[in-house]
C-alpha positions as a LaTeX table, in Angstrom:
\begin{tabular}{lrrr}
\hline
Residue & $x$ (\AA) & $y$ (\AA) & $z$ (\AA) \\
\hline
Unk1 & 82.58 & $-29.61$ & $-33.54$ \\
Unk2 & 85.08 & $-28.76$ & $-36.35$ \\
Unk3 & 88.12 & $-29.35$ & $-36.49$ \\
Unk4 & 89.75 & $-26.06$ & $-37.73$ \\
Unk5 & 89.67 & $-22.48$ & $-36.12$ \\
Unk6 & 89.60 & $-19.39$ & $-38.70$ \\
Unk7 & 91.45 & $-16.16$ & $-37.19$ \\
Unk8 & 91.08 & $-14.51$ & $-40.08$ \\
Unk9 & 94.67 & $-15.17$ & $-42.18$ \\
Unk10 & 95.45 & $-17.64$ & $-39.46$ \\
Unk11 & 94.00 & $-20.77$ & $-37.76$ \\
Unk12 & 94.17 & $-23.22$ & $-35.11$ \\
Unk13 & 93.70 & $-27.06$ & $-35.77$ \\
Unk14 & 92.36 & $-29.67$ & $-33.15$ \\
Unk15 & 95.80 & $-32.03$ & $-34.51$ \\
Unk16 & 98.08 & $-28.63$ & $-33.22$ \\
Unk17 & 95.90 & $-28.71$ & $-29.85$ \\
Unk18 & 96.30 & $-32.26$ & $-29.26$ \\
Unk19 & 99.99 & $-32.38$ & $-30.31$ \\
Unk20 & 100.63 & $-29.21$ & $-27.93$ \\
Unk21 & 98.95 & $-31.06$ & $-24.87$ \\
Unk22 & 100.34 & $-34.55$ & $-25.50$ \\
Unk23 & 103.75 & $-32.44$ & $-24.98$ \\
Unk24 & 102.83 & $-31.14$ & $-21.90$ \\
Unk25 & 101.09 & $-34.60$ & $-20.28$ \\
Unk26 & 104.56 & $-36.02$ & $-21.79$ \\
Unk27 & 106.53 & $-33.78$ & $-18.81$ \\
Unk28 & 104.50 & $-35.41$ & $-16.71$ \\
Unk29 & 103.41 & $-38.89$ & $-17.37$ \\
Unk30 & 104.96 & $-42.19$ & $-16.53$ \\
Unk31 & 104.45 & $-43.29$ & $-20.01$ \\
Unk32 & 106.70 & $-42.33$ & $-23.31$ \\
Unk33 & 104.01 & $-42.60$ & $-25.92$ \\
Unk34 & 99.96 & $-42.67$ & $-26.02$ \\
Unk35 & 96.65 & $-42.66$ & $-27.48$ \\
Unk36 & 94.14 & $-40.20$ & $-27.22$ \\
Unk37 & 91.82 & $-42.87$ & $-25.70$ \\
Unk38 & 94.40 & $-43.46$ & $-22.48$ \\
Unk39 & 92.73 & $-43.11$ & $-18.92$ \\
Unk40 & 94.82 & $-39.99$ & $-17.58$ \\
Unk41 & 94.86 & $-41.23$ & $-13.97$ \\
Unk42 & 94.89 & $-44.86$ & $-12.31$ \\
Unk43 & 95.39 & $-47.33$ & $-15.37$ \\
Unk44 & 96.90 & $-45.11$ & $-17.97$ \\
Unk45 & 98.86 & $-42.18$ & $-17.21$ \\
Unk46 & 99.38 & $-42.26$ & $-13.48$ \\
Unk47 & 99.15 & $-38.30$ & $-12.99$ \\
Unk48 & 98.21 & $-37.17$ & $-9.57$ \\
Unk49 & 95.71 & $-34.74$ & $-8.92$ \\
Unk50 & 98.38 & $-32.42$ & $-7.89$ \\
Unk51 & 100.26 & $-33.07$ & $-11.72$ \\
Unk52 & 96.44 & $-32.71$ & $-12.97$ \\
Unk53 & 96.54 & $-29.23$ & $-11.73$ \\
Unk54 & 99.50 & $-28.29$ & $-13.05$ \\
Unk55 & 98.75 & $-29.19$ & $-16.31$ \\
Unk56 & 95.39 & $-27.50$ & $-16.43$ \\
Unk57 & 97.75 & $-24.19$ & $-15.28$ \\
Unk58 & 100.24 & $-25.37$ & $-18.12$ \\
Unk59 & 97.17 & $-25.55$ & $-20.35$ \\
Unk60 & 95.67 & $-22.16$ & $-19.75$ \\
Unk61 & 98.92 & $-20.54$ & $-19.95$ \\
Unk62 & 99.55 & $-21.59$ & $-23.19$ \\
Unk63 & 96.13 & $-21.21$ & $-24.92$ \\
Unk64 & 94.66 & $-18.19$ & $-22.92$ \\
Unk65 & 91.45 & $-19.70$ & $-21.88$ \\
Unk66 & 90.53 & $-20.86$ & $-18.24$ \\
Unk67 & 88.63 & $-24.35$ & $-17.35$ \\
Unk68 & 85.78 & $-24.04$ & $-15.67$ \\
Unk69 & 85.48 & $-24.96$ & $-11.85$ \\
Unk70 & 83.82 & $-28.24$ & $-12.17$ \\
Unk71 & 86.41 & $-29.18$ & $-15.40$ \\
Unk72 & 88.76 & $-29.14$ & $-12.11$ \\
Unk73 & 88.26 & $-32.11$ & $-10.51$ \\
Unk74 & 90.20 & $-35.04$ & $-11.55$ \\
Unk75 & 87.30 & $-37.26$ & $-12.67$ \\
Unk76 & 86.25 & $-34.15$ & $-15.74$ \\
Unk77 & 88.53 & $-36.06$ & $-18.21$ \\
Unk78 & 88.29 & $-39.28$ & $-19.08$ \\
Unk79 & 91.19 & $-39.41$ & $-21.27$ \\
Unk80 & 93.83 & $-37.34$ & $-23.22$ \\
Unk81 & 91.01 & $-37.16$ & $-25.90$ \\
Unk82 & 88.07 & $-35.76$ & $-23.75$ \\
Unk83 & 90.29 & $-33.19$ & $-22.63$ \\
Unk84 & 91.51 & $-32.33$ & $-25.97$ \\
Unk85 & 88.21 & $-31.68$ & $-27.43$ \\
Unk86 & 87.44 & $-29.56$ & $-24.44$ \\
Unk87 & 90.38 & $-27.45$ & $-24.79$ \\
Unk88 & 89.66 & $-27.00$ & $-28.48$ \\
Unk89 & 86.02 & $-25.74$ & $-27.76$ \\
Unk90 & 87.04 & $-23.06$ & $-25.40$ \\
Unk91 & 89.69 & $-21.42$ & $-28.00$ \\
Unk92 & 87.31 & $-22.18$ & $-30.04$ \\
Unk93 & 84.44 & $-19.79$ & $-28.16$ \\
Unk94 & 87.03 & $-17.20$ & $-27.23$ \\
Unk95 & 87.78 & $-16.53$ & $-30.66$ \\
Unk96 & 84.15 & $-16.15$ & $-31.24$ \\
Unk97 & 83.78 & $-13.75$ & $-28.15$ \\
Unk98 & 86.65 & $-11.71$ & $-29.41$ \\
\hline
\end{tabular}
């Protein structure tokens, strides 16, 4: 996967993704500062499933793609970096669809 998106005289980096969703788990999460590698559930983060949901909603607002059904259950993600990389592959296809 790369790690830049062209849109012509603009672009999207995976840093900007991960930077935008760290801000949003931030709202959320028990813990001031993390890694990419932290669990987002039981021994990292301590979301909920219903704070998991919301930030998928928060997510798709905010880069106009939606997760797929099975990317909805709490155990899709690993950690904040799994979920990163995922969100930068579907801008990444809906640019190319577009």
């Amino acid at each position: 996967m790369k790690d830049k998106i062209d849109f012509g005289s603009d672009s999207m980096e995976i840093d900007y993704v991960r930077t935008v969703i760290k801000q949003l788990i931030l709202k959320k999460a028990e813990c001031p500062e993390f890694k990419d590698d932290i669990d987002l559930f039981s021994t990292g983060l301590n979301l909920n499933s219903i704070q998991y949901i919301e930030l998928v909603v928060e997510i798709e607002t905010k880069f106009g793609i939606k997760f797929d059904n099975k990317d909805l259950l709490i155990d899709a993600f690993n950690n904040v970096g799994e979920l990163v990389r995922y969100v930068f592959s579907k801008v990444e296809l809906k640019h190319k669809q577009e």
